[in-house]
Amino acid sequence: MKQVAIISIDGGGIRGIIPGTILQMIEEKIQEKTSNPQARLVDYVDFVAGTSTGGILGCGMLLPDPMSPDRPKFSMEEVVNLYHENGGTIFSKSLGHRFKSLFGVREEKYPNTNLKKVLNEYFGETYLSEMLRPCLFTAYDIESRKATFFKWGKACDDISHDFYIRDVAQATAAAPTYFEAALIKSRFGSEYPLIDGGVFANNPSMCAYAEVRKCVFDTIENPTSKDMLMISLGTGSVKQSFPHKRAKNFGLVQWIRPLIDIMMSGNSETVSHQLEWLFDAGKNQESYIRLEPELHDAKPDMDDASTSNMNALRDAAIKFVKDNPEKINNVVDRLISNRIDS
């Protein structure tokens, strides 16, 4: 029976290499099993959700090819290469910016000029309404003080909810203390001051679930958990501890970075627990699949874009796929059979 296939990708900065690499390997396995080198992951997916780096990956996955608008512009390998080729540039700062920001104390740690340049090069003039599949990306409006959801459906219905994808990607990835808040305009011309959606939904799977419940997919109207195949990807399980003996004396400055990390990982764990319960209650527990590798030799820092760490992140993803063949092959087989059933 056809299910609504959902891909949801967590936030995590440069650690987006992990879910990106896993999705690349899933796409390659689909190509191998279908004997179709032109097959793309998006061909087997009905809905995509992403926060922060997960939003960038989702945008890359769904971006249409200008020469063939019903096909994706990038393979997942090309999407992941955005990180390998540009990570060091995005997370770099001049000596002048270091002093001006007092090494990230007075201002954001990194100027957003390089990030905006990379996003503009990759995503160009494409609008949210032109994405290949229904999707949702998260951000937070710091003036109106409310969660913001970039939704493909709303963008298609109303230009006041339509945005350049490059701006959506910048907004969802504007992590506090790392980058300045994004100020973007809708297609209608309204301005929105936004920060990283990870402040409230680092794991956007529950947001995806709620949105999909309201939608119609072919013959499936208002699907419940029984009608969904949810594949949720994390950016690496962070095991860094903060011993009480040291943390009890933390002040504001010492708590800033650990608190951001704890809040984001705590949100991801909570949402995963909630979805496990939801799918279990719907007697469809096998259709909620969480892919969350250990970091192994990779560092947990969201901004460590050194070549060695980016390679370690890639290796952690590869190891996870190789160590979990049954789980990964199950994802591949179910995506393929789900498309056949449609």
mmCIF file of C-alpha atoms in Angstrom:
data_model
loop_
_atom_site.group_PDB
_atom_site.id
_atom_site.type_symbol
_atom_site.label_atom_id
_atom_site.label_comp_id
_atom_site.label_asym_id
_atom_site.label_seq_id
_atom_site.Cartn_x
_atom_site.Cartn_y
_atom_site.Cartn_z
ATOM 1 C CA MET A 1 0.000 0.000 0.000
ATOM 2 C CA LYS A 2 1.292 3.438 -0.961
ATOM 3 C CA GLN A 3 2.571 5.591 1.927
ATOM 4 C CA VAL A 4 3.611 9.236 2.077
ATOM 5 C CA ALA A 5 7.422 9.097 2.050
ATOM 6 C CA ILE A 6 8.920 11.860 4.200
ATOM 7 C CA ILE A 7 12.554 12.899 4.563
ATOM 8 C CA SER A 8 13.337 15.064 7.611
ATOM 9 C CA ILE A 9 16.827 16.430 8.294
ATOM 10 C CA ASP A 10 18.085 17.935 11.565
ATOM 11 C CA GLY A 11 20.220 21.023 12.019
ATOM 12 C CA GLY A 12 23.887 20.896 12.985
ATOM 13 C CA GLY A 13 26.088 23.196 10.900
ATOM 14 C CA ILE A 14 28.969 21.517 9.100
ATOM 15 C CA ARG A 15 27.772 18.214 10.569
ATOM 16 C CA GLY A 16 25.200 18.281 7.765
ATOM 17 C CA ILE A 17 27.851 16.275 5.916
ATOM 18 C CA ILE A 18 26.636 13.244 7.892
ATOM 19 C CA PRO A 19 22.965 13.132 6.784
ATOM 20 C CA GLY A 20 23.992 14.404 3.355
ATOM 21 C CA THR A 21 26.412 11.513 2.880
ATOM 22 C CA ILE A 22 23.860 8.971 4.123
ATOM 23 C CA LEU A 23 21.282 10.313 1.660
ATOM 24 C CA GLN A 24 23.906 10.234 -1.097
ATOM 25 C CA MET A 25 24.577 6.554 -0.371
ATOM 26 C CA ILE A 26 20.843 5.789 -0.283
ATOM 27 C CA GLU A 27 20.455 7.496 -3.666
ATOM 28 C CA GLU A 28 23.348 5.474 -5.084
ATOM 29 C CA LYS A 29 21.828 2.235 -3.785
ATOM 30 C CA ILE A 30 18.509 3.155 -5.424
ATOM 31 C CA GLN A 31 20.348 3.706 -8.715
ATOM 32 C CA GLU A 32 22.049 0.336 -8.357
ATOM 33 C CA LYS A 33 18.882 -1.597 -7.468
ATOM 34 C CA THR A 34 16.802 0.016 -10.213
ATOM 35 C CA SER A 35 19.636 -0.116 -12.785
ATOM 36 C CA ASN A 36 18.941 3.553 -13.423
ATOM 37 C CA PRO A 37 21.935 5.886 -12.984
ATOM 38 C CA GLN A 38 19.634 8.875 -13.566
ATOM 39 C CA ALA A 39 17.402 8.015 -10.598
ATOM 40 C CA ARG A 40 17.368 10.648 -7.871
ATOM 41 C CA LEU A 41 16.247 10.387 -4.261
ATOM 42 C CA VAL A 42 13.598 13.033 -4.860
ATOM 43 C CA ASP A 43 11.883 10.636 -7.299
ATOM 44 C CA TYR A 44 11.016 8.424 -4.326
ATOM 45 C CA VAL A 45 10.034 11.102 -1.818
ATOM 46 C CA ASP A 46 6.727 12.919 -1.289
ATOM 47 C CA PHE A 47 7.687 15.520 1.327
ATOM 48 C CA VAL A 48 10.917 17.051 2.670
ATOM 49 C CA ALA A 49 11.507 18.984 5.894
ATOM 50 C CA GLY A 50 14.721 20.577 7.104
ATOM 51 C CA THR A 51 16.132 22.850 9.770
ATOM 52 C CA SER A 52 19.350 24.850 9.415
ATOM 53 C CA THR A 53 21.904 22.677 7.617
ATOM 54 C CA GLY A 54 19.073 20.196 7.038
ATOM 55 C CA GLY A 55 17.208 22.983 5.273
ATOM 56 C CA ILE A 56 20.167 23.601 2.982
ATOM 57 C CA LEU A 57 20.336 19.887 2.146
ATOM 58 C CA GLY A 58 16.588 19.793 1.519
ATOM 59 C CA CYS A 59 16.724 22.835 -0.740
ATOM 60 C CA GLY A 60 19.557 21.264 -2.715
ATOM 61 C CA MET A 61 17.660 17.990 -3.076
ATOM 62 C CA LEU A 62 14.499 19.680 -4.368
ATOM 63 C CA LEU A 63 16.022 22.360 -6.591
ATOM 64 C CA PRO A 64 14.748 22.033 -10.186
ATOM 65 C CA ASP A 65 17.064 21.996 -13.169
ATOM 66 C CA PRO A 66 16.426 25.174 -15.228
ATOM 67 C CA MET A 67 16.969 23.147 -18.407
ATOM 68 C CA SER A 68 14.501 20.454 -17.296
ATOM 69 C CA PRO A 69 12.235 21.915 -14.582
ATOM 70 C CA ASP A 70 10.634 18.599 -13.619
ATOM 71 C CA ARG A 71 14.038 17.090 -12.759
ATOM 72 C CA PRO A 72 16.464 17.946 -9.916
ATOM 73 C CA LYS A 73 19.464 20.092 -10.711
ATOM 74 C CA PHE A 74 21.773 18.223 -8.339
ATOM 75 C CA SER A 75 22.509 14.659 -7.353
ATOM 76 C CA MET A 76 22.922 14.132 -3.607
ATOM 77 C CA GLU A 77 26.671 13.829 -4.171
ATOM 78 C CA GLU A 78 26.663 17.327 -5.656
ATOM 79 C CA VAL A 79 24.592 18.641 -2.741
ATOM 80 C CA VAL A 80 27.077 17.229 -0.209
ATOM 81 C CA ASN A 81 29.948 18.733 -2.182
ATOM 82 C CA LEU A 82 28.551 22.158 -1.273
ATOM 83 C CA TYR A 83 29.973 21.468 2.188
ATOM 84 C CA HIS A 84 33.274 19.929 1.160
ATOM 85 C CA GLU A 85 34.006 22.636 -1.402
ATOM 86 C CA ASN A 86 32.700 25.644 0.536
ATOM 87 C CA GLY A 87 32.648 24.727 4.236
ATOM 88 C CA GLY A 88 36.039 26.282 4.904
ATOM 89 C CA THR A 89 34.953 29.479 3.158
ATOM 90 C CA ILE A 90 31.586 29.725 4.944
ATOM 91 C CA PHE A 91 33.139 29.230 8.371
ATOM 92 C CA SER A 92 36.037 31.634 7.913
ATOM 93 C CA LYS A 93 36.660 35.132 9.174
ATOM 94 C CA SER A 94 39.252 37.815 8.598
ATOM 95 C CA LEU A 95 41.587 38.969 11.345
ATOM 96 C CA GLY A 96 39.742 42.288 11.251
ATOM 97 C CA HIS A 97 36.408 40.584 11.946
ATOM 98 C CA ARG A 98 37.959 38.613 14.792
ATOM 99 C CA PHE A 99 39.046 41.795 16.545
ATOM 100 C CA LYS A 100 35.849 43.685 15.681
ATOM 101 C CA SER A 101 33.701 40.914 17.153
ATOM 102 C CA LEU A 102 36.063 40.319 20.085
ATOM 103 C CA PHE A 103 36.384 36.760 18.784
ATOM 104 C CA GLY A 104 32.619 36.264 18.690
ATOM 105 C CA VAL A 105 31.740 37.952 22.003
ATOM 106 C CA ARG A 106 30.518 41.334 20.712
ATOM 107 C CA GLU A 107 29.172 40.255 17.322
ATOM 108 C CA GLU A 108 28.449 37.092 15.378
ATOM 109 C CA LYS A 109 31.394 34.725 15.029
ATOM 110 C CA TYR A 110 31.319 34.735 11.214
ATOM 111 C CA PRO A 111 30.291 37.331 8.634
ATOM 112 C CA ASN A 112 27.448 36.007 6.474
ATOM 113 C CA THR A 113 28.882 37.330 3.207
ATOM 114 C CA ASN A 114 30.517 34.033 2.245
ATOM 115 C CA LEU A 115 27.429 31.998 3.168
ATOM 116 C CA LYS A 116 25.190 34.263 1.081
ATOM 117 C CA LYS A 117 27.580 34.074 -1.863
ATOM 118 C CA VAL A 118 27.634 30.257 -1.813
ATOM 119 C CA LEU A 119 23.842 30.008 -1.484
ATOM 120 C CA ASN A 120 23.385 32.454 -4.344
ATOM 121 C CA GLU A 121 25.730 30.424 -6.553
ATOM 122 C CA TYR A 122 23.916 27.158 -5.819
ATOM 123 C CA PHE A 123 20.289 28.296 -5.685
ATOM 124 C CA GLY A 124 20.224 31.353 -7.927
ATOM 125 C CA GLU A 125 16.825 32.895 -8.703
ATOM 126 C CA THR A 126 14.659 29.868 -7.877
ATOM 127 C CA TYR A 127 11.601 30.395 -5.673
ATOM 128 C CA LEU A 128 10.186 28.171 -2.949
ATOM 129 C CA SER A 129 7.060 27.642 -5.079
ATOM 130 C CA GLU A 130 9.236 26.027 -7.773
ATOM 131 C CA MET A 131 10.591 23.220 -5.570
ATOM 132 C CA LEU A 132 10.031 19.715 -6.934
ATOM 133 C CA ARG A 133 8.103 18.413 -3.917
ATOM 134 C CA PRO A 134 6.034 19.773 -1.045
ATOM 135 C CA CYS A 135 8.415 20.895 1.674
ATOM 136 C CA LEU A 136 8.800 22.755 4.946
ATOM 137 C CA PHE A 137 11.780 24.645 6.352
ATOM 138 C CA THR A 138 11.979 26.331 9.746
ATOM 139 C CA ALA A 139 13.137 29.727 11.021
ATOM 140 C CA TYR A 140 12.258 32.067 13.895
ATOM 141 C CA ASP A 141 11.048 35.661 13.537
ATOM 142 C CA ILE A 142 12.871 37.716 16.187
ATOM 143 C CA GLU A 143 10.622 40.797 15.861
ATOM 144 C CA SER A 144 7.182 39.195 15.879
ATOM 145 C CA ARG A 145 8.512 36.487 18.229
ATOM 146 C CA LYS A 146 7.024 33.489 16.495
ATOM 147 C CA ALA A 147 8.042 30.357 14.690
ATOM 148 C CA THR A 148 8.179 30.726 10.919
ATOM 149 C CA PHE A 149 7.566 27.874 8.505
ATOM 150 C CA PHE A 150 8.514 28.180 4.847
ATOM 151 C CA LYS A 151 5.889 25.983 3.183
ATOM 152 C CA TRP A 152 5.772 25.002 -0.460
ATOM 153 C CA GLY A 153 1.966 24.841 -0.389
ATOM 154 C CA LYS A 154 1.565 28.368 0.943
ATOM 155 C CA ALA A 155 4.168 29.674 -1.499
ATOM 156 C CA CYS A 156 2.225 28.199 -4.416
ATOM 157 C CA ASP A 157 -1.036 29.763 -3.233
ATOM 158 C CA ASP A 158 0.153 33.230 -2.220
ATOM 159 C CA ILE A 159 3.213 35.221 -3.359
ATOM 160 C CA SER A 160 3.383 36.883 0.057
ATOM 161 C CA HIS A 161 4.551 33.472 1.332
ATOM 162 C CA ASP A 162 6.962 32.853 -1.544
ATOM 163 C CA PHE A 163 10.701 33.482 -1.178
ATOM 164 C CA TYR A 164 13.931 32.941 -3.050
ATOM 165 C CA ILE A 165 15.287 29.559 -1.984
ATOM 166 C CA ARG A 166 18.681 31.158 -1.345
ATOM 167 C CA ASP A 167 16.976 33.391 1.246
ATOM 168 C CA VAL A 168 15.102 30.469 2.805
ATOM 169 C CA ALA A 169 18.408 28.608 3.157
ATOM 170 C CA GLN A 170 20.113 31.631 4.707
ATOM 171 C CA ALA A 171 17.286 32.214 7.194
ATOM 172 C CA THR A 172 16.987 28.629 8.388
ATOM 173 C CA ALA A 173 20.786 28.480 8.867
ATOM 174 C CA ALA A 174 21.275 31.843 10.640
ATOM 175 C CA ALA A 175 22.441 30.244 13.888
ATOM 176 C CA PRO A 176 22.658 32.741 16.785
ATOM 177 C CA THR A 177 26.234 33.676 17.769
ATOM 178 C CA TYR A 178 27.539 32.082 14.546
ATOM 179 C CA PHE A 179 25.840 34.286 11.922
ATOM 180 C CA GLU A 180 23.888 37.507 12.062
ATOM 181 C CA ALA A 181 20.109 37.332 11.825
ATOM 182 C CA ALA A 182 18.895 37.150 8.230
ATOM 183 C CA LEU A 183 16.727 39.941 6.846
ATOM 184 C CA ILE A 184 14.904 38.600 3.811
ATOM 185 C CA LYS A 185 12.048 39.726 1.580
ATOM 186 C CA SER A 186 9.094 37.734 0.333
ATOM 187 C CA ARG A 187 8.149 37.830 -3.326
ATOM 188 C CA PHE A 188 5.480 40.350 -2.255
ATOM 189 C CA GLY A 189 8.173 42.615 -0.760
ATOM 190 C CA SER A 190 7.552 42.134 2.976
ATOM 191 C CA GLU A 191 10.659 41.932 5.173
ATOM 192 C CA TYR A 192 11.320 39.234 7.773
ATOM 193 C CA PRO A 193 14.152 39.238 10.372
ATOM 194 C CA LEU A 194 14.871 35.560 11.000
ATOM 195 C CA ILE A 195 17.225 33.238 12.836
ATOM 196 C CA ASP A 196 17.954 29.509 12.686
ATOM 197 C CA GLY A 197 14.890 27.298 13.149
ATOM 198 C CA GLY A 198 17.013 25.100 15.394
ATOM 199 C CA VAL A 199 16.136 27.358 18.331
ATOM 200 C CA PHE A 200 12.731 25.645 18.454
ATOM 201 C CA ALA A 201 12.765 22.714 16.010
ATOM 202 C CA ASN A 202 16.254 21.358 15.457
ATOM 203 C CA ASN A 203 14.594 18.077 14.543
ATOM 204 C CA PRO A 204 11.757 19.152 12.202
ATOM 205 C CA SER A 205 10.164 15.693 11.994
ATOM 206 C CA MET A 206 7.202 16.625 14.183
ATOM 207 C CA CYS A 207 6.668 19.789 12.119
ATOM 208 C CA ALA A 208 6.694 17.589 9.013
ATOM 209 C CA TYR A 209 4.218 15.171 10.591
ATOM 210 C CA ALA A 210 1.808 17.999 11.489
ATOM 211 C CA GLU A 211 2.048 19.537 8.015
ATOM 212 C CA VAL A 212 1.608 16.250 6.156
ATOM 213 C CA ARG A 213 -1.503 15.506 8.243
ATOM 214 C CA LYS A 214 -3.196 18.484 6.557
ATOM 215 C CA CYS A 215 -2.218 17.605 2.997
ATOM 216 C CA VAL A 216 -3.553 15.479 0.166
ATOM 217 C CA PHE A 217 -1.149 13.127 -1.640
ATOM 218 C CA ASP A 218 -2.726 11.485 -4.674
ATOM 219 C CA THR A 219 -5.346 9.187 -3.128
ATOM 220 C CA ILE A 220 -4.210 9.742 0.482
ATOM 221 C CA GLU A 221 -6.072 12.591 2.160
ATOM 222 C CA ASN A 222 -5.084 13.858 5.630
ATOM 223 C CA PRO A 223 -2.709 10.932 6.235
ATOM 224 C CA THR A 224 -2.124 9.584 9.740
ATOM 225 C CA SER A 225 1.000 7.811 10.985
ATOM 226 C CA LYS A 226 -0.410 4.608 9.439
ATOM 227 C CA ASP A 227 -0.087 6.233 6.018
ATOM 228 C CA MET A 228 3.434 7.617 6.459
ATOM 229 C CA LEU A 229 6.996 6.422 5.942
ATOM 230 C CA MET A 230 9.107 8.843 7.987
ATOM 231 C CA ILE A 231 12.884 8.805 7.495
ATOM 232 C CA SER A 232 14.470 11.180 10.005
ATOM 233 C CA LEU A 233 18.186 11.962 9.852
ATOM 234 C CA GLY A 234 20.341 13.444 12.596
ATOM 235 C CA THR A 235 23.697 15.178 12.251
ATOM 236 C CA GLY A 236 25.601 12.900 14.605
ATOM 237 C CA SER A 237 24.979 11.898 18.192
ATOM 238 C CA VAL A 238 26.806 14.333 20.486
ATOM 239 C CA LYS A 239 28.143 12.673 23.635
ATOM 240 C CA GLN A 240 30.182 15.598 24.943
ATOM 241 C CA SER A 241 29.548 15.827 28.677
ATOM 242 C CA PHE A 242 29.758 18.825 30.975
ATOM 243 C CA PRO A 243 30.942 17.598 34.392
ATOM 244 C CA HIS A 244 29.130 19.235 37.294
ATOM 245 C CA LYS A 245 32.404 20.160 38.967
ATOM 246 C CA ARG A 246 33.250 22.401 36.001
ATOM 247 C CA ALA A 247 29.780 23.486 34.852
ATOM 248 C CA LYS A 248 28.575 24.639 38.284
ATOM 249 C CA ASN A 249 30.806 27.688 37.968
ATOM 250 C CA PHE A 250 29.840 28.567 34.382
ATOM 251 C CA GLY A 251 28.741 32.141 33.804
ATOM 252 C CA LEU A 252 26.889 33.660 30.857
ATOM 253 C CA VAL A 253 29.831 33.508 28.443
ATOM 254 C CA GLN A 254 30.774 29.930 29.327
ATOM 255 C CA TRP A 255 27.187 28.692 29.002
ATOM 256 C CA ILE A 256 26.351 30.211 25.589
ATOM 257 C CA ARG A 257 27.812 27.553 23.275
ATOM 258 C CA PRO A 258 27.097 24.511 25.496
ATOM 259 C CA LEU A 259 23.517 25.710 25.979
ATOM 260 C CA ILE A 260 22.900 26.021 22.235
ATOM 261 C CA ASP A 261 24.244 22.501 21.723
ATOM 262 C CA ILE A 262 22.229 21.050 24.623
ATOM 263 C CA MET A 263 18.991 22.721 23.495
ATOM 264 C CA MET A 264 19.375 21.519 19.911
ATOM 265 C CA SER A 265 20.304 17.937 20.772
ATOM 266 C CA GLY A 266 17.639 17.840 23.506
ATOM 267 C CA ASN A 267 14.992 18.941 21.016
ATOM 268 C CA SER A 268 16.061 16.278 18.527
ATOM 269 C CA GLU A 269 15.896 13.542 21.161
ATOM 270 C CA THR A 270 12.482 14.689 22.418
ATOM 271 C CA VAL A 271 10.927 14.804 18.952
ATOM 272 C CA SER A 272 12.326 11.378 18.120
ATOM 273 C CA HIS A 273 10.784 9.965 21.306
ATOM 274 C CA GLN A 274 7.412 11.534 20.491
ATOM 275 C CA LEU A 275 7.374 10.157 16.954
ATOM 276 C CA GLU A 276 8.358 6.688 18.115
ATOM 277 C CA TRP A 277 5.306 6.778 20.382
ATOM 278 C CA LEU A 278 3.016 8.142 17.643
ATOM 279 C CA PHE A 279 3.981 5.500 15.109
ATOM 280 C CA ASP A 280 3.849 2.773 17.748
ATOM 281 C CA ALA A 281 0.339 3.883 18.767
ATOM 282 C CA GLY A 282 -0.663 3.702 15.105
ATOM 283 C CA LYS A 283 0.742 0.160 14.915
ATOM 284 C CA ASN A 284 3.158 1.319 12.242
ATOM 285 C CA GLN A 285 6.368 1.546 14.283
ATOM 286 C CA GLU A 286 8.452 0.068 11.461
ATOM 287 C CA SER A 287 7.651 3.139 9.341
ATOM 288 C CA TYR A 288 9.439 5.616 11.597
ATOM 289 C CA ILE A 289 13.143 5.253 10.854
ATOM 290 C CA ARG A 290 15.690 7.384 12.694
ATOM 291 C CA LEU A 291 19.220 7.496 11.253
ATOM 292 C CA GLU A 292 21.608 9.022 13.816
ATOM 293 C CA PRO A 293 25.280 7.958 13.605
ATOM 294 C CA GLU A 294 27.939 8.309 16.273
ATOM 295 C CA LEU A 295 30.508 11.008 15.525
ATOM 296 C CA HIS A 296 33.498 8.719 16.189
ATOM 297 C CA ASP A 297 36.616 10.743 15.271
ATOM 298 C CA ALA A 298 34.663 13.803 14.113
ATOM 299 C CA LYS A 299 34.340 16.832 16.356
ATOM 300 C CA PRO A 300 30.897 17.970 17.554
ATOM 301 C CA ASP A 301 31.540 21.646 16.786
ATOM 302 C CA MET A 302 29.028 22.966 14.255
ATOM 303 C CA ASP A 303 31.694 25.184 12.675
ATOM 304 C CA ASP A 304 34.774 22.952 12.461
ATOM 305 C CA ALA A 305 35.138 22.978 8.687
ATOM 306 C CA SER A 306 38.749 21.841 8.620
ATOM 307 C CA THR A 307 39.451 19.320 5.878
ATOM 308 C CA SER A 308 40.301 16.661 8.449
ATOM 309 C CA ASN A 309 37.024 17.121 10.334
ATOM 310 C CA MET A 310 34.887 17.227 7.194
ATOM 311 C CA ASN A 311 36.505 13.959 6.119
ATOM 312 C CA ALA A 312 35.866 12.512 9.594
ATOM 313 C CA LEU A 313 32.191 13.485 9.340
ATOM 314 C CA ARG A 314 31.951 11.786 5.949
ATOM 315 C CA ASP A 315 33.697 8.698 7.345
ATOM 316 C CA ALA A 316 31.265 8.557 10.296
ATOM 317 C CA ALA A 317 28.363 8.479 7.835
ATOM 318 C CA ILE A 318 30.000 5.812 5.667
ATOM 319 C CA LYS A 319 30.727 3.677 8.734
ATOM 320 C CA PHE A 320 27.101 3.979 9.856
ATOM 321 C CA VAL A 321 25.826 2.795 6.469
ATOM 322 C CA LYS A 322 28.299 -0.108 6.369
ATOM 323 C CA ASP A 323 27.552 -1.136 9.974
ATOM 324 C CA ASN A 324 23.778 -1.046 9.438
ATOM 325 C CA PRO A 325 23.189 -2.768 6.076
ATOM 326 C CA GLU A 326 19.807 -4.195 7.082
ATOM 327 C CA LYS A 327 18.498 -0.803 8.203
ATOM 328 C CA ILE A 328 19.769 1.060 5.129
ATOM 329 C CA ASN A 329 18.632 -1.612 2.672
ATOM 330 C CA ASN A 330 15.216 -1.540 4.332
ATOM 331 C CA VAL A 331 15.005 2.203 3.642
ATOM 332 C CA VAL A 332 16.064 1.703 0.019
ATOM 333 C CA ASP A 333 13.690 -1.215 -0.599
ATOM 334 C CA ARG A 334 10.746 0.548 0.988
ATOM 335 C CA LEU A 335 11.302 3.732 -0.994
ATOM 336 C CA ILE A 336 11.484 1.751 -4.236
ATOM 337 C CA SER A 337 8.442 -0.436 -3.509
ATOM 338 C CA ASN A 338 6.504 2.596 -2.292
ATOM 339 C CA ARG A 339 6.997 4.281 -5.654
ATOM 340 C CA ILE A 340 5.878 1.155 -7.497
ATOM 341 C CA ASP A 341 2.700 1.106 -5.393
ATOM 342 C CA SER A 342 1.874 4.719 -6.269
#
